[in-house]
PDB file of C-alpha atoms in Angstrom:
ATOM      1  CA  MET A 601      -2.529   3.175 -22.202  1.00 74.00           C
ATOM      2  CA  LEU A 602       1.060   3.136 -23.518  1.00 83.00           C
ATOM      3  CA  ASP A 603       1.729   6.461 -21.814  1.00 86.00           C
ATOM      4  CA  ARG A 604       0.559   4.986 -18.502  1.00 88.00           C
ATOM      5  CA  ILE A 605       2.817   1.935 -18.973  1.00 90.00           C
ATOM      6  CA  ARG A 606       5.821   4.169 -19.694  1.00 91.00           C
ATOM      7  CA  GLU A 607       4.976   6.279 -16.655  1.00 93.00           C
ATOM      8  CA  ASP A 608       4.699   3.187 -14.432  1.00 92.00           C
ATOM      9  CA  VAL A 609       8.003   1.758 -15.680  1.00 93.00           C
ATOM     10  CA  HIS A 610       9.715   5.108 -15.077  1.00 92.00           C
ATOM     11  CA  THR A 611       8.255   5.184 -11.540  1.00 93.00           C
ATOM     12  CA  ALA A 612       9.630   1.699 -10.815  1.00 93.00           C
ATOM     13  CA  LEU A 613      13.068   2.693 -12.087  1.00 92.00           C
ATOM     14  CA  ASP A 614      13.042   5.827  -9.922  1.00 92.00           C
ATOM     15  CA  THR A 615      11.664   4.083  -6.832  1.00 91.00           C
ATOM     16  CA  ASP A 616      13.393   0.704  -6.740  1.00 91.00           C
ATOM     17  CA  PRO A 617      17.205   0.768  -6.595  1.00 91.00           C
ATOM     18  CA  ALA A 618      17.228  -2.903  -7.655  1.00 91.00           C
ATOM     19  CA  ALA A 619      15.620  -2.059 -11.015  1.00 91.00           C
ATOM     20  CA  GLN A 620      18.317  -2.236 -13.685  1.00 91.00           C
ATOM     21  CA  SER A 621      16.487  -1.616 -16.971  1.00 94.00           C
ATOM     22  CA  ARG A 622      13.134  -0.850 -18.554  1.00 93.00           C
ATOM     23  CA  LEU A 623      13.003  -4.348 -20.042  1.00 94.00           C
ATOM     24  CA  GLU A 624      13.598  -5.932 -16.636  1.00 94.00           C
ATOM     25  CA  VAL A 625      10.776  -3.868 -15.111  1.00 93.00           C
ATOM     26  CA  LEU A 626       8.409  -4.666 -17.997  1.00 92.00           C
ATOM     27  CA  LEU A 627       9.025  -8.407 -17.734  1.00 94.00           C
ATOM     28  CA  THR A 628       9.608  -9.107 -14.038  1.00 94.00           C
ATOM     29  CA  TYR A 629       7.657  -6.687 -11.839  1.00 95.00           C
ATOM     30  CA  PRO A 630       4.413  -8.406 -10.767  1.00 95.00           C
ATOM     31  CA  GLY A 631       3.191  -5.359  -8.853  1.00 94.00           C
ATOM     32  CA  LEU A 632       3.138  -3.386 -12.107  1.00 95.00           C
ATOM     33  CA  HIS A 633       1.556  -6.305 -13.969  1.00 96.00           C
ATOM     34  CA  ALA A 634      -1.180  -6.349 -11.328  1.00 97.00           C
ATOM     35  CA  VAL A 635      -1.883  -2.629 -11.768  1.00 96.00           C
ATOM     36  CA  TRP A 636      -2.014  -3.053 -15.551  1.00 96.00           C
ATOM     37  CA  GLY A 637      -4.349  -6.049 -15.169  1.00 96.00           C
ATOM     38  CA  TYR A 638      -6.537  -3.980 -12.853  1.00 97.00           C
ATOM     39  CA  ARG A 639      -6.806  -1.270 -15.521  1.00 96.00           C
ATOM     40  CA  ILE A 640      -8.073  -3.841 -18.043  1.00 97.00           C
ATOM     41  CA  ALA A 641     -10.553  -5.236 -15.501  1.00 98.00           C
ATOM     42  CA  ARG A 642     -11.749  -1.726 -14.639  1.00 97.00           C
ATOM     43  CA  ARG A 643     -12.409  -0.954 -18.302  1.00 97.00           C
ATOM     44  CA  LEU A 644     -14.477  -4.126 -18.565  1.00 98.00           C
ATOM     45  CA  LEU A 645     -16.422  -3.165 -15.438  1.00 98.00           C
ATOM     46  CA  ASP A 646     -17.029   0.345 -16.772  1.00 97.00           C
ATOM     47  CA  ALA A 647     -18.259  -1.204 -20.055  1.00 97.00           C
ATOM     48  CA  ASP A 648     -20.869  -3.167 -18.051  1.00 97.00           C
ATOM     49  CA  HIS A 649     -19.072  -6.530 -18.199  1.00 98.00           C
ATOM     50  CA  PRO A 650     -18.772  -7.275 -14.454  1.00 97.00           C
ATOM     51  CA  LEU A 651     -18.199 -11.034 -14.809  1.00 97.00           C
ATOM     52  CA  ALA A 652     -15.427 -10.552 -17.366  1.00 98.00           C
ATOM     53  CA  ALA A 653     -13.877  -7.916 -15.090  1.00 98.00           C
ATOM     54  CA  ARG A 654     -13.868 -10.320 -12.129  1.00 97.00           C
ATOM     55  CA  VAL A 655     -12.408 -13.133 -14.245  1.00 98.00           C
ATOM     56  CA  VAL A 656      -9.550 -10.885 -15.404  1.00 98.00           C
ATOM     57  CA  SER A 657      -9.011  -9.753 -11.798  1.00 97.00           C
ATOM     58  CA  HIS A 658      -8.899 -13.381 -10.655  1.00 97.00           C
ATOM     59  CA  LEU A 659      -6.387 -14.362 -13.348  1.00 97.00           C
ATOM     60  CA  VAL A 660      -4.184 -11.399 -12.438  1.00 97.00           C
ATOM     61  CA  ARG A 661      -4.274 -12.486  -8.783  1.00 97.00           C
ATOM     62  CA  VAL A 662      -3.224 -16.026  -9.736  1.00 96.00           C
ATOM     63  CA  LEU A 663      -0.360 -14.728 -11.890  1.00 96.00           C
ATOM     64  CA  THR A 664       0.930 -11.954  -9.618  1.00 96.00           C
ATOM     65  CA  GLY A 665      -0.223 -12.649  -6.059  1.00 96.00           C
ATOM     66  CA  VAL A 666      -1.857  -9.202  -6.010  1.00 97.00           C
ATOM     67  CA  GLU A 667      -5.646  -8.844  -5.791  1.00 97.00           C
ATOM     68  CA  ILE A 668      -7.114  -5.503  -6.830  1.00 97.00           C
ATOM     69  CA  HIS A 669     -10.896  -5.499  -7.101  1.00 97.00           C
ATOM     70  CA  PRO A 670     -12.055  -4.005 -10.415  1.00 97.00           C
ATOM     71  CA  GLY A 671     -14.372  -1.662  -8.491  1.00 97.00           C
ATOM     72  CA  ALA A 672     -11.474   0.005  -6.670  1.00 97.00           C
ATOM     73  CA  THR A 673     -10.099   3.340  -7.855  1.00 97.00           C
ATOM     74  CA  VAL A 674      -6.360   3.404  -8.570  1.00 97.00           C
ATOM     75  CA  GLY A 675      -4.477   6.579  -9.499  1.00 96.00           C
ATOM     76  CA  ARG A 676      -1.369   7.157 -11.576  1.00 96.00           C
ATOM     77  CA  ARG A 677       2.155   5.974 -10.812  1.00 96.00           C
ATOM     78  CA  VAL A 678       0.999   3.514  -8.135  1.00 96.00           C
ATOM     79  CA  PHE A 679       3.885   1.166  -7.376  1.00 96.00           C
ATOM     80  CA  VAL A 680       3.328  -2.159  -5.612  1.00 96.00           C
ATOM     81  CA  ASP A 681       6.820  -3.328  -4.646  1.00 93.00           C
ATOM     82  CA  HIS A 682       7.243  -7.113  -4.392  1.00 88.00           C
ATOM     83  CA  GLY A 683       3.456  -7.312  -4.358  1.00 82.00           C
ATOM     84  CA  MET A 684       2.737 -10.808  -3.090  1.00 93.00           C
ATOM     85  CA  GLY A 685      -0.277 -10.905  -0.792  1.00 95.00           C
ATOM     86  CA  VAL A 686      -1.570  -7.391  -1.485  1.00 97.00           C
ATOM     87  CA  VAL A 687      -5.382  -7.126  -1.327  1.00 97.00           C
ATOM     88  CA  VAL A 688      -7.286  -3.999  -2.401  1.00 98.00           C
ATOM     89  CA  GLY A 689     -11.027  -4.079  -1.724  1.00 96.00           C
ATOM     90  CA  GLU A 690     -13.910  -2.989  -3.941  1.00 96.00           C
ATOM     91  CA  THR A 691     -14.473   0.545  -2.635  1.00 96.00           C
ATOM     92  CA  ALA A 692     -10.824   1.376  -1.901  1.00 97.00           C
ATOM     93  CA  GLU A 693      -9.437   4.557  -3.448  1.00 98.00           C
ATOM     94  CA  ILE A 694      -5.722   4.936  -4.130  1.00 98.00           C
ATOM     95  CA  GLY A 695      -4.362   8.310  -5.209  1.00 97.00           C
ATOM     96  CA  ASP A 696      -1.397   9.174  -7.404  1.00 97.00           C
ATOM     97  CA  ASP A 697       2.228   8.336  -6.510  1.00 97.00           C
ATOM     98  CA  VAL A 698       1.280   5.793  -3.830  1.00 97.00           C
ATOM     99  CA  GLN A 699       3.752   3.056  -2.910  1.00 97.00           C
ATOM    100  CA  MET A 700       2.720  -0.197  -1.237  1.00 97.00           C
ATOM    101  CA  TYR A 701       4.816  -3.176  -0.216  1.00 96.00           C
ATOM    102  CA  HIS A 702       3.974  -6.883   0.023  1.00 95.00           C
ATOM    103  CA  GLY A 703       1.213  -8.122   2.269  1.00 96.00           C
ATOM    104  CA  VAL A 704      -0.733  -4.838   2.424  1.00 97.00           C
ATOM    105  CA  THR A 705      -4.486  -5.171   2.938  1.00 97.00           C
ATOM    106  CA  LEU A 706      -7.000  -2.417   2.214  1.00 97.00           C
ATOM    107  CA  GLY A 707      -9.977  -4.207   3.734  1.00 95.00           C
ATOM    108  CA  GLY A 708     -13.624  -3.535   4.436  1.00 93.00           C
ATOM    109  CA  ASP A 709     -15.436  -3.593   7.755  1.00 89.00           C
ATOM    110  CA  ASP A 710     -19.097  -3.445   6.735  1.00 86.00           C
ATOM    111  CA  PRO A 711     -21.138  -6.277   5.199  1.00 83.00           C
ATOM    112  CA  GLU A 712     -23.373  -3.753   3.411  1.00 84.00           C
ATOM    113  CA  PRO A 713     -22.588  -2.461  -0.120  1.00 82.00           C
ATOM    114  CA  VAL A 714     -21.369   0.964   1.068  1.00 87.00           C
ATOM    115  CA  GLU A 715     -18.036   2.805   1.131  1.00 91.00           C
ATOM    116  CA  ARG A 716     -16.214   0.375   3.394  1.00 94.00           C
ATOM    117  CA  HIS A 717     -12.547   0.384   2.336  1.00 97.00           C
ATOM    118  CA  PRO A 718      -9.698   2.844   2.909  1.00 97.00           C
ATOM    119  CA  THR A 719      -8.773   5.882   0.847  1.00 97.00           C
ATOM    120  CA  LEU A 720      -5.066   6.553   0.314  1.00 98.00           C
ATOM    121  CA  GLU A 721      -4.443  10.111  -0.811  1.00 98.00           C
ATOM    122  CA  ASP A 722      -1.570  11.145  -3.109  1.00 98.00           C
ATOM    123  CA  GLY A 723       1.977  10.280  -2.090  1.00 97.00           C
ATOM    124  CA  VAL A 724       1.127   7.757   0.644  1.00 98.00           C
ATOM    125  CA  THR A 725       3.562   4.940   1.474  1.00 97.00           C
ATOM    126  CA  VAL A 726       2.282   1.733   3.096  1.00 98.00           C
ATOM    127  CA  GLY A 727       4.844  -0.658   4.575  1.00 96.00           C
ATOM    128  CA  ALA A 728       4.909  -4.438   4.305  1.00 96.00           C
ATOM    129  CA  ASN A 729       2.092  -6.398   5.951  1.00 97.00           C
ATOM    130  CA  ALA A 730       0.191  -3.307   7.041  1.00 97.00           C
ATOM    131  CA  THR A 731      -3.569  -3.736   7.419  1.00 97.00           C
ATOM    132  CA  LEU A 732      -5.901  -0.806   6.860  1.00 98.00           C
ATOM    133  CA  VAL A 733      -9.567  -1.484   7.548  1.00 97.00           C
ATOM    134  CA  GLY A 734     -12.765   0.464   7.033  1.00 96.00           C
ATOM    135  CA  ASP A 735     -13.861   3.736   5.478  1.00 96.00           C
ATOM    136  CA  ILE A 736     -10.795   5.656   6.653  1.00 97.00           C
ATOM    137  CA  THR A 737      -8.549   8.176   4.928  1.00 97.00           C
ATOM    138  CA  VAL A 738      -4.758   8.199   4.972  1.00 98.00           C
ATOM    139  CA  GLY A 739      -3.816  11.794   4.206  1.00 97.00           C
ATOM    140  CA  GLU A 740      -1.497  13.053   1.505  1.00 97.00           C
ATOM    141  CA  GLY A 741       2.158  12.173   2.046  1.00 97.00           C
ATOM    142  CA  ALA A 742       1.496  10.034   5.125  1.00 97.00           C
ATOM    143  CA  THR A 743       3.407   6.827   5.878  1.00 97.00           C
ATOM    144  CA  VAL A 744       2.016   3.637   7.399  1.00 98.00           C
ATOM    145  CA  GLY A 745       4.746   1.534   9.003  1.00 97.00           C
ATOM    146  CA  ALA A 746       5.286  -2.150   8.328  1.00 96.00           C
ATOM    147  CA  GLY A 747       2.851  -4.370  10.201  1.00 96.00           C
ATOM    148  CA  ALA A 748       0.698  -1.472  11.367  1.00 97.00           C
ATOM    149  CA  VAL A 749      -3.034  -1.963  11.867  1.00 97.00           C
ATOM    150  CA  VAL A 750      -4.886   1.221  10.908  1.00 97.00           C
ATOM    151  CA  VAL A 751      -8.567   1.649  11.795  1.00 96.00           C
ATOM    152  CA  ARG A 752      -8.726   5.472  12.076  1.00 96.00           C
ATOM    153  CA  ASP A 753      -7.911   8.357   9.754  1.00 96.00           C
ATOM    154  CA  VAL A 754      -4.244   9.343   9.404  1.00 97.00           C
ATOM    155  CA  PRO A 755      -3.539  13.063   8.961  1.00 97.00           C
ATOM    156  CA  PRO A 756      -1.492  14.254   5.970  1.00 97.00           C
ATOM    157  CA  GLY A 757       2.271  13.890   6.346  1.00 96.00           C
ATOM    158  CA  VAL A 758       2.087  11.801   9.533  1.00 97.00           C
ATOM    159  CA  THR A 759       3.848   8.464  10.099  1.00 97.00           C
ATOM    160  CA  VAL A 760       1.901   5.824  12.030  1.00 97.00           C
ATOM    161  CA  VAL A 761       3.134   2.519  13.450  1.00 97.00           C
ATOM    162  CA  GLY A 762       1.929  -0.275  15.704  1.00 95.00           C
ATOM    163  CA  ASN A 763      -1.280  -2.115  16.529  1.00 93.00           C
ATOM    164  CA  PRO A 764      -3.407  -0.097  16.813  1.00 94.00           C
ATOM    165  CA  ALA A 765      -1.475   2.389  14.697  1.00 95.00           C
ATOM    166  CA  ARG A 766      -0.580   5.713  16.271  1.00 95.00           C
ATOM    167  CA  PRO A 767       1.605   8.623  15.209  1.00 95.00           C
ATOM    168  CA  VAL A 768       5.343   8.584  15.730  1.00 91.00           C
ATOM    169  CA  SER A 769       6.624  11.814  17.259  1.00 75.00           C
ATOM    170  CA  GLU A 770       9.856  13.398  16.090  1.00 49.00           C
ATOM    171  CA  SER A 771      11.567  12.403  19.339  1.00 40.00           C
ATOM    172  CA  ASP A 772      10.519   8.778  18.811  1.00 57.00           C
ATOM    173  CA  GLU A 773      11.995   8.766  15.310  1.00 50.00           C
ATOM    174  CA  SER A 774      15.439   9.637  16.652  1.00 46.00           C
ATOM    175  CA  SER A 775      15.422   6.942  19.334  1.00 45.00           C
ATOM    176  CA  ASP A 776      14.932   3.195  19.478  1.00 49.00           C
ATOM    177  CA  THR A 777      11.323   2.092  19.334  1.00 47.00           C
ATOM    178  CA  GLY A 778       9.691  -1.132  20.402  1.00 50.00           C
ATOM    179  CA  ASP A 779       7.762  -3.531  18.175  1.00 48.00           C
ATOM    180  CA  ASP A 780       4.585  -1.525  18.747  1.00 44.00           C
ATOM    181  CA  GLY A 781       6.223   1.781  17.800  1.00 44.00           C
ATOM    182  CA  THR A 782       6.512   3.070  21.354  1.00 42.00           C
ATOM    183  CA  VAL A 783       9.722   4.157  23.019  1.00 41.00           C
ATOM    184  CA  PRO A 784      10.627   1.572  25.661  1.00 44.00           C
ATOM    185  CA  GLN A 785      10.896   2.875  29.218  1.00 43.00           C
ATOM    186  CA  HIS A 786      14.187   1.713  30.723  1.00 41.00           C
ATOM    187  CA  PRO A 787      14.462   1.443  34.493  1.00 43.00           C
ATOM    188  CA  PRO A 788      16.964   3.825  36.062  1.00 42.00           C
ATOM    189  CA  ALA A 789      20.471   2.445  36.353  1.00 44.00           C
ATOM    190  CA  SER A 790      21.076   0.828  39.729  1.00 43.00           C
ATOM    191  CA  GLU A 791      23.288   2.729  42.079  1.00 43.00           C
ATOM    192  CA  PRO A 792      26.730   1.314  42.658  1.00 42.00           C
ATOM    193  CA  ASN A 793      27.090  -0.967  45.647  1.00 44.00           C
ATOM    194  CA  GLU A 794      29.337   0.713  48.201  1.00 41.00           C
ATOM    195  CA  ASP A 795      30.257  -2.631  49.831  1.00 42.00           C
ATOM    196  CA  ARG A 796      32.402  -3.628  46.880  1.00 36.00           C
TER     197      ARG A 796
END
């Protein structure tokens, strides 16, 4: 457990340019506190103490603003930056080296007790206020833009934006994009008036 805490603190220091010291990260990073609380809740769940696991999860949510269901699977070096409003559902799976920002939702879309939450493979980044819903997979190294709504699989290494989320092409990345991630179509410039 101490090795995991050291690893998480090191990840925060490497990832967040605002992080000044190990002590600061240990004491003031609620996203890390939420992941650590999740690990305690998960151990309780695995030891067949589901009510205790849910109580710990609830207390962590109250203290950090981050809700990670004890039934979720969370990998190593997961960094929840700023954290507030993050919700990770029961059957969600988060790989190693994943970074999520505030307001991210990994939500379910099926009322039955089946795999119904997203899977984030290793190295995924999810921007602020993104919503990912259903039994979908975001491939290794992919990026989900801020505010995106993702309801379909995202291939490895691809960046998606908008509602509904769709891939950003290389040409789009080098030009201005609209709120929905598309390149705005500008009307042709009007021809000069010869009467002037």
